Coordinates of C-alpha atoms in Angstrom, one line a residue:
Chain A
M1158 CA -13.5 9.4 -12.4
K1159 CA -13.2 11.8 -14.9
L1160 CA -11.9 11.8 -18.7
A1161 CA -8.4 12.2 -19.2
F1162 CA -7.0 15.2 -18.4
E1163 CA -10.6 17.0 -18.8
H1164 CA -9.7 19.8 -15.5
L1165 CA -7.3 21.1 -18.6
N1166 CA -9.0 20.7 -21.3
L1167 CA -6.5 18.0 -22.9
T1168 CA -7.0 14.5 -24.1
Q1169 CA -3.9 13.6 -22.4
N1170 CA -0.5 14.0 -21.0
P1171 CA 1.3 16.7 -23.7
F1172 CA 4.7 15.4 -22.7
G1173 CA 3.9 11.9 -22.7
R1174 CA 4.7 9.8 -25.9
L1175 CA 2.4 11.1 -28.8
N1176 CA 3.7 8.5 -31.7
H1177 CA 0.1 8.0 -32.8
I1178 CA -0.3 11.8 -33.6
D1179 CA 1.1 12.4 -36.9
Q1180 CA 5.1 13.4 -36.2
R1181 CA 5.1 16.3 -39.4
E1182 CA 1.9 18.6 -36.7
L1183 CA 4.8 18.7 -34.4
A1184 CA 8.5 18.5 -35.6
I1185 CA 9.9 22.0 -36.3
V1186 CA 12.4 21.2 -38.5
E1187 CA 14.3 23.1 -41.4
L1188 CA 15.8 20.9 -43.9
G1189 CA 16.7 23.9 -46.5
S1190 CA 18.7 21.8 -49.4
L1191 CA 19.1 18.7 -47.8
P1192 CA 16.5 16.8 -49.6
E1193 CA 18.1 17.8 -52.9
Q1194 CA 21.4 17.3 -52.1
L1195 CA 20.6 13.8 -50.5
Q1196 CA 19.5 12.9 -54.1
Q1197 CA 23.3 13.5 -55.3
P1198 CA 24.9 10.0 -55.7
G1199 CA 28.0 9.5 -52.8
V1200 CA 26.4 11.9 -50.1
A1201 CA 25.8 11.5 -46.6
I1202 CA 24.0 13.3 -44.8
Q1203 CA 24.8 13.0 -40.7
F1204 CA 22.8 14.5 -38.0
V1205 CA 25.0 14.7 -35.0
A1206 CA 24.2 15.4 -31.4
D1207 CA 23.8 14.5 -27.9
H1208 CA 20.8 12.2 -26.9
G1209 CA 17.4 14.3 -26.8
R1210 CA 18.1 16.8 -29.0
G1211 CA 16.0 15.8 -32.0
K1212 CA 18.5 14.2 -34.1
T1213 CA 15.4 11.2 -35.2
T1214 CA 12.7 13.7 -35.8
H1215 CA 15.0 15.6 -38.1
L1216 CA 15.9 12.2 -40.1
K1217 CA 12.1 11.4 -40.0
A1218 CA 11.4 14.9 -41.3
L1219 CA 14.0 14.1 -44.2
H1220 CA 12.5 10.6 -44.8
Q1221 CA 8.8 12.3 -45.6
K1222 CA 10.4 13.3 -48.7
F1223 CA 11.8 10.0 -49.8
A1224 CA 8.8 7.6 -48.2
T1225 CA 9.7 4.9 -50.5
T1226 CA 12.7 4.4 -49.1
P1227 CA 13.6 1.8 -46.5
Y1228 CA 14.4 3.4 -42.9
Q1229 CA 16.1 1.5 -40.4
Q1230 CA 16.5 2.0 -36.6
I1231 CA 19.2 0.3 -35.2
H1232 CA 19.2 -0.4 -31.3
P1233 CA 22.0 -2.0 -29.8
G1234 CA 22.8 -5.3 -30.3
T1235 CA 19.8 -5.6 -33.2
K1236 CA 21.3 -7.3 -36.6
A1237 CA 20.9 -5.0 -40.0
E1238 CA 19.3 -6.1 -43.1
Y1239 CA 19.5 -4.0 -46.2
A1240 CA 16.7 -3.8 -48.8
K1241 CA 18.0 -2.9 -52.1
A1242 CA 17.6 0.8 -52.4
R1243 CA 19.6 4.2 -53.6
I1244 CA 19.1 6.0 -50.9
H1245 CA 19.0 4.8 -46.7
F1246 CA 18.3 6.3 -44.0
I1247 CA 19.7 4.7 -40.7
D1248 CA 19.0 5.9 -37.0
S1249 CA 22.0 5.2 -35.0
I1250 CA 24.4 4.1 -37.3
E1251 CA 27.0 3.6 -34.8
N1252 CA 24.9 0.7 -33.2
L1253 CA 26.1 -1.1 -36.7
S1254 CA 29.5 -2.8 -36.2
S1255 CA 32.3 -1.6 -38.4
R1256 CA 31.9 -5.0 -40.8
E1257 CA 27.9 -4.1 -41.3
R1258 CA 28.9 -0.1 -41.6
K1259 CA 31.2 -1.6 -44.7
V1260 CA 28.4 -3.7 -46.0
L1261 CA 26.1 -0.7 -46.2
Y1262 CA 28.2 2.0 -47.7
K1263 CA 28.7 -0.4 -50.2
N1264 CA 25.1 -0.7 -51.0
C1265 CA 24.1 2.2 -51.0
D1266 CA 24.5 5.7 -53.3
S1267 CA 23.3 7.8 -50.5
L1268 CA 22.9 7.8 -46.7
A1269 CA 21.4 9.7 -44.0
Y1270 CA 21.9 9.2 -40.3
T1271 CA 21.9 10.0 -37.3
T1272 CA 24.8 9.6 -34.9
H1273 CA 26.2 10.5 -31.2
K1274 CA 29.5 10.8 -32.3
N1275 CA 31.1 12.1 -35.8
M1276 CA 31.5 9.7 -38.2
K1277 CA 32.5 11.7 -41.2
F1278 CA 36.1 10.5 -41.6
E1279 CA 34.9 6.8 -41.9
L1280 CA 32.5 8.2 -44.5
W1281 CA 35.4 9.6 -46.2
R1282 CA 37.5 7.1 -46.4
N1283 CA 34.3 5.3 -47.8
G1284 CA 34.0 7.8 -50.7
F1285 CA 31.2 10.1 -49.3
T1286 CA 30.9 13.5 -49.7
V1287 CA 29.6 14.3 -45.9
I1288 CA 27.3 16.6 -44.8
S1289 CA 27.3 17.4 -41.2
V1290 CA 24.1 18.6 -39.4
K1291 CA 24.5 19.6 -35.7
V1292 CA 21.2 19.2 -34.1
S1293 CA 20.3 21.9 -31.6
A1294 CA 17.6 24.0 -30.6
L1295 CA 18.6 26.8 -28.8
D1296 CA 16.3 29.5 -30.0
P1297 CA 13.7 29.9 -27.5
K1298 CA 11.1 30.8 -29.7
T1299 CA 11.3 27.3 -31.4
I1300 CA 11.3 25.6 -28.0
Q1301 CA 8.2 27.6 -27.2
S1302 CA 6.6 26.6 -30.9
I1303 CA 7.7 22.5 -30.0
F1304 CA 6.2 22.5 -26.8
E1305 CA 2.8 24.7 -28.1
R1306 CA 2.2 22.2 -31.2
R1307 CA 2.5 19.2 -28.2
I1308 CA -0.2 21.0 -26.2
E1309 CA -2.5 21.7 -29.3
S1310 CA -2.4 18.4 -30.5
C1311 CA -3.6 17.0 -27.3
R1312 CA -6.8 19.7 -27.1
R1313 CA -9.7 18.6 -25.8
N1314 CA -12.1 21.4 -26.8
T1315 CA -12.0 25.2 -27.6
G1316 CA -10.9 27.3 -24.7
A1317 CA -8.1 27.8 -22.7
T1318 CA -5.5 25.1 -22.5
P1319 CA -2.0 25.2 -20.1
S1320 CA 0.2 27.3 -22.4
I1321 CA 4.3 27.6 -22.0
S1322 CA 5.7 31.2 -21.4
E1323 CA 9.0 32.9 -22.5
S1324 CA 10.2 33.0 -18.7
D1325 CA 9.4 29.0 -18.5
I1326 CA 11.6 28.5 -21.8
E1327 CA 14.2 30.6 -20.5
W1328 CA 14.1 28.4 -17.2
L1329 CA 14.1 25.4 -18.6
Q1330 CA 17.0 26.3 -21.1
Q1331 CA 18.8 26.9 -17.7
Q1332 CA 18.5 23.8 -16.7
Y1333 CA 18.7 21.3 -19.3
K1334 CA 20.5 23.4 -22.1
D1335 CA 19.2 22.5 -25.5
D1336 CA 18.4 18.6 -24.3
I1337 CA 14.5 18.8 -25.4
R1338 CA 14.1 15.7 -24.2
S1339 CA 14.6 16.1 -20.5
M1340 CA 12.7 19.3 -20.7
E1341 CA 9.9 17.1 -21.9
A1342 CA 10.2 15.1 -19.1
Y1343 CA 10.1 17.5 -16.5
L1344 CA 7.0 18.7 -17.9
Y1345 CA 5.2 15.9 -17.9
D1346 CA 5.7 15.6 -14.4
I1347 CA 4.6 19.2 -13.8
F1348 CA 1.5 18.3 -16.2
Q1349 CA 0.5 15.1 -14.1
T1350 CA 0.5 17.7 -10.8
L1351 CA -1.7 20.9 -12.6
K1352 CA -5.0 21.1 -11.3
T1353 CA -6.0 24.3 -13.6
T1354 CA -5.3 25.9 -16.7
E1355 CA -3.4 28.7 -15.3
P1356 CA 0.3 29.7 -16.2
L1357 CA 3.0 27.0 -15.2
M1358 CA 5.5 29.8 -13.4
L1359 CA 8.2 27.1 -13.5
N1360 CA 10.5 29.4 -11.6
K1361 CA 8.2 30.0 -8.7
R1362 CA 7.0 26.4 -8.6
V1363 CA 10.8 25.5 -7.9
A1364 CA 11.3 28.1 -5.5
A1365 CA 8.0 27.5 -3.5
Chain B
M384 CA -16.5 25.3 -43.4
K385 CA -15.6 21.9 -44.8
A386 CA -17.1 20.0 -47.2
C387 CA -17.8 17.5 -45.0
E388 CA -17.6 17.8 -41.0
L389 CA -18.4 14.3 -38.8
H390 CA -19.3 14.9 -35.2
I391 CA -20.0 11.6 -32.7
V392 CA -22.6 12.0 -30.3
F393 CA -22.6 10.1 -27.3
E394 CA -26.7 8.9 -26.3
Q395 CA -25.2 9.5 -22.7
A396 CA -24.2 12.3 -22.3
D397 CA -21.1 11.9 -19.5
K398 CA -19.4 9.1 -21.6
T399 CA -18.9 7.1 -19.0
F400 CA -20.3 3.2 -19.2
A401 CA -19.8 -0.1 -17.1
L402 CA -18.4 -3.2 -18.7
G403 CA -21.3 -5.2 -20.3
D404 CA -23.5 -1.9 -21.1
T405 CA -24.5 -0.6 -24.5
L406 CA -22.9 1.8 -26.2
R407 CA -24.9 3.7 -28.3
G408 CA -24.5 7.1 -30.4
R409 CA -24.6 8.2 -34.0
V410 CA -22.1 10.2 -36.0
V411 CA -23.3 13.5 -37.4
V412 CA -22.6 14.8 -41.0
D413 CA -22.8 17.8 -42.2
I414 CA -22.1 18.0 -46.0
T415 CA -21.6 21.7 -47.5
K416 CA -21.3 19.8 -51.4
T417 CA -21.9 16.7 -53.0
T418 CA -19.3 14.5 -52.1
Q419 CA -18.7 10.7 -52.6
C420 CA -17.8 8.5 -49.8
N421 CA -15.7 5.0 -50.2
G422 CA -17.2 4.4 -46.6
L423 CA -18.1 6.1 -43.0
N424 CA -16.7 3.6 -40.6
V425 CA -16.5 4.0 -37.1
N426 CA -14.1 2.0 -34.7
L427 CA -14.1 1.4 -31.4
F428 CA -10.6 0.8 -29.6
W429 CA -8.6 1.4 -26.9
R430 CA -4.9 3.1 -26.6
T431 CA -2.4 3.5 -23.9
H432 CA -0.4 7.1 -23.1
G433 CA 1.9 8.4 -20.7
R434 CA 5.2 7.9 -20.4
G435 CA 5.7 4.9 -22.8
D436 CA 5.1 4.1 -26.4
T437 CA 1.2 3.9 -27.0
N438 CA -0.2 0.5 -27.7
T439 CA -3.9 0.2 -29.4
G440 CA -6.0 -2.7 -29.3
N441 CA -9.7 -4.5 -29.9
E442 CA -10.1 -2.3 -32.4
K443 CA -14.0 -2.9 -33.6
S444 CA -14.7 -1.4 -36.9
Q445 CA -18.8 -1.1 -38.5
N446 CA -19.2 0.6 -41.9
L447 CA -22.3 3.2 -41.3
F448 CA -22.4 4.2 -45.2
T449 CA -21.3 3.9 -48.4
G450 CA -22.4 6.3 -51.7
E451 CA -22.7 9.7 -52.3
W452 CA -23.5 12.5 -50.1
Q453 CA -25.6 15.7 -51.2
P454 CA -25.3 18.8 -49.6
G455 CA -27.3 18.5 -45.8
H456 CA -27.4 17.1 -42.8
Y457 CA -26.6 13.0 -41.8
E458 CA -26.8 10.9 -38.7
Y459 CA -26.0 7.2 -38.7
P460 CA -26.4 5.3 -35.2
F461 CA -24.3 2.7 -34.2
E462 CA -24.0 0.6 -31.0
Y463 CA -21.3 -1.8 -29.4
E464 CA -21.4 -4.2 -26.5
L465 CA -18.7 -2.9 -24.3
A466 CA -17.9 -6.6 -23.2
E467 CA -14.3 -6.6 -23.3
N468 CA -12.6 -6.5 -19.9
K469 CA -9.8 -3.8 -20.1
T470 CA -11.3 -0.8 -18.2
S471 CA -9.8 3.1 -18.2
Y472 CA -7.1 3.6 -16.4
H473 CA -5.4 6.8 -15.3
G474 CA -1.9 6.1 -13.7
E475 CA 1.3 8.4 -13.2
I476 CA 3.4 7.0 -16.5
I477 CA 0.5 4.4 -18.0
N478 CA -2.9 5.9 -19.0
L479 CA -5.6 3.4 -21.3
D480 CA -8.6 4.9 -22.5
W481 CA -11.2 4.0 -24.7
Y482 CA -12.0 5.6 -28.1
L483 CA -14.5 6.0 -31.0
E484 CA -13.2 7.0 -34.2
A485 CA -15.4 7.9 -37.2
T486 CA -13.5 8.6 -40.4
A487 CA -15.2 9.3 -44.0
D488 CA -13.1 7.4 -47.0
V489 CA -13.4 10.3 -49.6
P490 CA -11.2 9.7 -53.0
W491 CA -8.7 12.0 -53.8
A492 CA -9.1 14.0 -50.4
F493 CA -7.9 14.0 -46.6
D494 CA -10.1 11.6 -44.9
P495 CA -12.3 13.6 -42.7
N496 CA -12.0 12.1 -39.4
I497 CA -12.8 12.5 -35.8
E498 CA -12.0 10.9 -32.4
E499 CA -13.7 10.9 -29.2
D500 CA -12.8 9.1 -25.8
F501 CA -14.7 7.7 -23.3
L502 CA -14.8 5.9 -19.9
L503 CA -15.6 2.2 -19.3
L504 CA -15.5 1.2 -15.5
S505 CA -15.8 -1.9 -13.9
R506 CA -18.0 0.2 -11.1
P507 CA -17.8 3.7 -9.9
L508 CA -14.1 4.7 -8.9
A509 CA -14.5 7.2 -6.1
E510 CA -11.0 8.7 -6.1
D511 CA -7.9 7.7 -8.0
Y512 CA -6.1 5.2 -6.3
H513 CA -2.3 6.4 -7.6
Y514 CA -2.6 8.8 -5.0
R515 CA -4.2 7.2 -2.3
Q516 CA -1.4 5.4 -0.7
R517 CA 1.1 8.2 -1.9
A518 CA 2.6 8.9 1.8
Q519 CA 3.3 5.1 2.0
I520 CA 4.8 4.9 -0.9
E521 CA 7.2 8.0 -0.6
Q522 CA 8.1 6.6 2.5
R523 CA 9.2 3.4 1.5
K524 CA 11.4 4.7 -1.3
R525 CA 13.3 6.8 1.2
Q526 CA 13.9 3.3 3.0
K527 CA 14.9 1.9 0.1
K528 CA 17.3 4.7 -1.1
S529 CA 18.7 4.5 2.3
S530 CA 19.2 0.8 2.4
S531 CA 20.8 0.9 -0.9
I532 CA 23.3 3.5 0.1
L533 CA 24.3 1.5 3.0
Q534 CA 24.6 -1.3 0.8
V535 CA 26.9 -0.1 -1.2
I536 CA 29.2 1.9 1.4
F537 CA 29.9 -1.7 3.3
P538 CA 31.4 -3.8 0.5
F539 CA 33.2 -0.5 -0.4
L540 CA 34.6 0.3 3.3
F541 CA 35.5 -3.3 3.3
F542 CA 36.9 -3.8 -0.2
S543 CA 39.1 -0.4 0.4
A544 CA 40.4 -1.8 3.7
F545 CA 41.1 -5.4 2.0
A546 CA 42.8 -3.1 -1.1
I547 CA 44.8 -1.1 1.7
F548 CA 46.1 -4.0 3.5
F549 CA 47.4 -6.0 0.5
F550 CA 48.7 -3.4 -1.7
K551 CA 49.8 -1.1 0.7
D552 CA 53.2 -1.3 0.0
T553 CA 52.6 -1.4 -4.0
E554 CA 53.5 2.1 -6.2
F555 CA 49.9 2.2 -7.3
M556 CA 49.1 2.8 -3.1
F557 CA 51.9 5.1 -3.6
D558 CA 50.7 7.3 -5.7
L559 CA 47.4 7.5 -4.6
F560 CA 47.9 8.1 -1.2
S561 CA 51.2 11.0 -1.8
P562 CA 49.3 13.5 -3.5
I563 CA 47.3 13.6 0.1
N564 CA 50.4 13.6 2.3
E565 CA 51.9 16.1 -0.3
Y566 CA 48.5 18.4 0.4
F567 CA 49.2 18.2 4.3
D568 CA 53.4 18.8 3.9
Q569 CA 53.7 22.6 4.5
E570 CA 57.2 23.0 2.7
H571 CA 56.2 21.4 -0.7
G572 CA 53.4 24.0 -0.9
L573 CA 52.3 22.5 -4.3
F574 CA 48.5 22.7 -3.9
I575 CA 47.3 23.0 -7.9
S576 CA 49.6 20.0 -8.9
T577 CA 48.8 18.2 -5.8
I578 CA 45.0 18.5 -6.8
G579 CA 45.7 17.5 -10.2
K580 CA 47.4 14.7 -9.5
F581 CA 45.0 13.5 -6.7
L582 CA 42.5 14.0 -9.7
D583 CA 44.6 11.6 -12.1
N584 CA 44.7 9.0 -9.1
I585 CA 41.0 9.3 -8.0
F586 CA 39.8 7.7 -11.4
W587 CA 41.6 4.3 -9.9
L588 CA 38.8 4.3 -7.6
I589 CA 36.2 3.7 -10.1
P590 CA 37.4 0.0 -10.2
L591 CA 36.9 -0.2 -6.7
I592 CA 33.5 0.9 -6.6
I593 CA 32.6 -1.3 -9.0
G594 CA 34.3 -4.6 -7.2
A595 CA 32.5 -3.1 -4.4
V596 CA 28.9 -2.9 -6.2
M597 CA 29.8 -6.4 -7.4
L598 CA 30.9 -7.7 -3.8
G599 CA 27.6 -6.0 -2.8
F600 CA 25.1 -7.9 -5.0
L601 CA 27.2 -11.6 -4.5
F602 CA 26.7 -10.8 -1.1
R603 CA 23.1 -10.7 -1.5
Y604 CA 23.2 -13.9 -3.7
L605 CA 25.4 -16.1 -1.1
S606 CA 23.4 -14.8 1.7
G607 CA 19.8 -15.9 0.2
K608 CA 21.9 -19.2 -1.1
Q609 CA 22.8 -19.9 2.5
V610 CA 19.5 -19.0 4.0
E611 CA 18.3 -21.6 1.4
K612 CA 20.6 -24.2 2.8
L613 CA 19.4 -23.4 6.5
L614 CA 15.8 -23.5 5.7
A615 CA 15.3 -26.3 3.4
D616 CA 12.4 -26.4 1.5
L617 CA 11.7 -22.9 1.7
H618 CA 9.2 -21.6 -0.4
V619 CA 6.1 -19.2 -1.2
T620 CA 2.8 -21.0 -2.2
L621 CA -0.1 -18.6 -3.5
S622 CA -3.8 -20.3 -2.5
K623 CA -4.9 -19.2 -5.9
S624 CA -3.3 -18.4 -9.5
E625 CA -5.6 -14.9 -9.3
Y626 CA -7.5 -13.0 -7.4
Q627 CA -10.3 -10.0 -7.8
P628 CA -10.2 -6.7 -6.2
G629 CA -11.8 -6.9 -3.0
E630 CA -10.4 -10.8 -2.5
R631 CA -8.1 -11.7 0.3
I632 CA -4.7 -12.8 -0.7
E633 CA -3.7 -15.7 1.3
A634 CA -0.1 -17.2 0.9
T635 CA 1.8 -19.6 3.1
L636 CA 5.4 -19.3 3.5
S637 CA 6.9 -23.0 4.5
C638 CA 10.0 -24.7 5.6
T639 CA 12.0 -27.1 7.3
P640 CA 15.1 -25.8 9.3
Q641 CA 18.4 -27.9 9.1
R642 CA 19.3 -27.0 12.6
D643 CA 18.3 -24.7 15.2
L644 CA 18.1 -21.0 14.3
T645 CA 17.1 -17.8 15.4
V646 CA 14.5 -15.5 13.1
E647 CA 15.0 -11.6 13.3
N648 CA 12.0 -10.4 11.4
C649 CA 9.7 -11.5 8.6
Y650 CA 8.2 -9.3 6.2
A651 CA 5.4 -9.5 3.2
Q652 CA 4.9 -6.9 0.8
L653 CA 2.0 -6.1 -1.7
I654 CA 3.6 -4.2 -4.4
G655 CA 1.5 -2.9 -7.4
Q656 CA 3.9 -1.1 -10.1
E657 CA 3.3 0.4 -13.5
V658 CA 5.7 -0.2 -15.8
A659 CA 6.5 2.0 -19.3
V660 CA 9.3 1.8 -21.7
D661 CA 10.0 4.5 -24.5
N662 CA 11.7 4.2 -27.3
S663 CA 11.6 7.8 -28.2
G664 CA 14.5 8.6 -30.4
T665 CA 17.8 6.7 -30.4
T666 CA 17.4 5.1 -26.4
S667 CA 15.2 2.8 -24.9
T668 CA 14.1 3.9 -21.6
T669 CA 12.1 1.5 -19.3
H670 CA 10.1 4.1 -16.3
K671 CA 8.3 2.5 -12.9
H672 CA 6.1 3.7 -10.8
E673 CA 4.7 2.4 -7.9
I674 CA 0.9 2.7 -7.0
Y675 CA 0.5 0.6 -4.6
F676 CA 1.8 -0.8 -1.4
D677 CA 1.2 -2.8 1.8
E678 CA 3.6 -4.2 4.1
V679 CA 2.8 -7.2 6.6
S680 CA 4.8 -8.8 9.6
V681 CA 4.9 -12.4 8.7
S682 CA 4.4 -13.9 12.5
L683 CA 6.9 -16.8 12.2
P684 CA 8.6 -18.4 16.1
Q685 CA 11.7 -16.5 16.9
N686 CA 13.3 -20.1 17.2
F687 CA 13.4 -22.5 15.0
N688 CA 14.1 -25.7 15.7
N689 CA 16.3 -28.3 13.9
Q690 CA 14.4 -30.8 11.4
V691 CA 10.5 -29.2 13.0
P692 CA 8.3 -28.1 9.8
V693 CA 7.7 -24.6 9.8
S694 CA 4.4 -22.5 8.4
S695 CA 2.9 -19.3 8.3
E696 CA 0.0 -17.8 6.9
I697 CA 0.3 -14.6 4.7
S698 CA -2.6 -12.7 3.9
F699 CA -3.3 -9.4 2.2
E700 CA -6.5 -7.6 1.5
V701 CA -6.8 -6.8 -2.0
P702 CA -8.6 -3.0 -2.0
D703 CA -11.9 -2.7 -4.0
N704 CA -10.5 -0.1 -6.7
I705 CA -7.4 -1.5 -7.6
P706 CA -6.6 -1.9 -11.2
A707 CA -6.1 -5.2 -12.5
S708 CA -2.6 -6.5 -14.0
F709 CA -2.4 -5.7 -17.3
S710 CA 0.5 -6.1 -20.6
T711 CA 0.0 -4.3 -23.7
G712 CA 3.3 -4.3 -25.3
Q713 CA 5.4 -1.6 -23.9
N714 CA 3.0 -0.8 -20.9
S715 CA 2.2 -3.1 -18.0
I716 CA 0.5 -3.2 -14.3
K717 CA 2.5 -5.6 -12.3
W718 CA 1.7 -6.8 -9.0
S719 CA 3.7 -9.0 -6.8
L720 CA 4.3 -10.3 -3.4
K721 CA 7.9 -9.8 -2.2
L722 CA 9.2 -11.6 1.3
D723 CA 12.1 -10.5 2.9
L724 CA 12.9 -12.7 5.5
K725 CA 16.1 -12.2 7.9
L726 CA 17.6 -14.7 10.4
T727 CA 20.4 -12.5 11.2
R728 CA 21.6 -8.8 10.3
W729 CA 24.0 -10.6 7.3
L730 CA 21.7 -13.7 6.2
R731 CA 18.7 -12.7 4.3
W732 CA 16.2 -14.4 2.2
L733 CA 14.2 -12.1 -0.7
N734 CA 11.8 -13.8 -2.3
T735 CA 9.4 -12.1 -5.3
T736 CA 5.9 -14.1 -6.5
T737 CA 4.0 -12.3 -9.4
I738 CA 0.3 -11.7 -8.6
R739 CA -2.5 -11.4 -11.3
I740 CA -5.0 -9.6 -10.3
R741 CA -8.2 -9.9 -12.8
Q742 CA -10.7 -7.4 -13.5
K743 CA -13.5 -7.3 -11.4
L744 CA -16.8 -7.8 -13.7

């Protein structure tokens, strides 16, 4: 038995869960003026997208600018408890019942949340100015950087590690569009089978 | 060069240890300018990695130094008894590794730290067990897939025939089948609208499919209950509550038939599975991966006689290099004994008993 992924000069599969690694090292998120806008009372920032596009990553990146404010991830069926705070961060707001959401709107000045469905009109009705951010990573360079950071965060020593080329990204985008989580799941399986640090060449791999 | 740089040097260069060994090494500190250190700590722990959320445990920390460092080279020895019975494991969706982390608490600065992994084994493993039985596992998966398709198709056909028979004169059935009739009726020639209408109606098939799947489950449940009724006191008993790699799992299947019966076949399966839960983003996904599969035919008399108790021994060899059961929050390795007893094609009893495989010491 050898050390994990020693043959790839890595410490683990870089496309597995990396929640022991500082997410700031991995995330590539352009927040622009969102932190300043969230400081304004009555502002709601929604990150809207399908599964696996990076909504939570965006919300967490924004939350880092407001480290002392409460952050809640809402799973279906979980009961939300709101701490007293001016700004709230809610991951998956649609998992709250409409009654719970009303309590939330009454108890905060500003709000940042992720959602699969557009909640803009509901927030408007409750007196918020809504800034809607559609999360999608379609730029191949951005996707390549995200994946390179993952690989780099698992580097064992100096020297070569497997790398993902532009043509690999192109191929992944053809298969999964902007669904980064599905790309990562696919790459996880590929990295499980890699024997050396040679180029991935995903298109040829499938053809073979 | 940084003001403070840390390195971990293991006394054993291959970084491979056995349970019960003493891990010895030193933390090497290189200082380029005077640095206050509120604590140089070394921490031993295990952590999982793979598809599921990471879990850590068994943290054991030692303080090696507190004070002021002048520029220079320092070495601080440490040692740990490796008595914990969790060994390194490298699977397909779950891995468990041991780590040593050294951190210097430097006020008003980022704390320099370094982490090194090492292997903790119960004995040298010749090969990665999770690849060993891949062919057999793949074959079983194919069988499972085809049998699960059959489980849906048969109730679906049955349910459809039932629905057509009882609702054949209703408007719904007319709507459902009239587009098909129209399609074959050349005089109408409304090809596109016909297809559109058919697609509209095809959504009515969804409750039919759901009904068929539910019927399949109900059928399996009732079939199991009927077998339990026919074979009173039907149960599987394990000889021990936990086993060790290299031992044999001994179990007994026993029952008392309530009438004369014929047995078609009976199989016992020993299954090892990795289960990892991934709570990334807004969804929670459970991943499963089979790491071990073995099947034996249970020798039973072909004919059961009324009120004559039946008992049969089931025996599996637990290979010497399989991973032990473990459960660490979102990651676990589960072992189970599955029994599949078929009286006829439609009377089937499925039973799963969890087995605990203990770490070999």
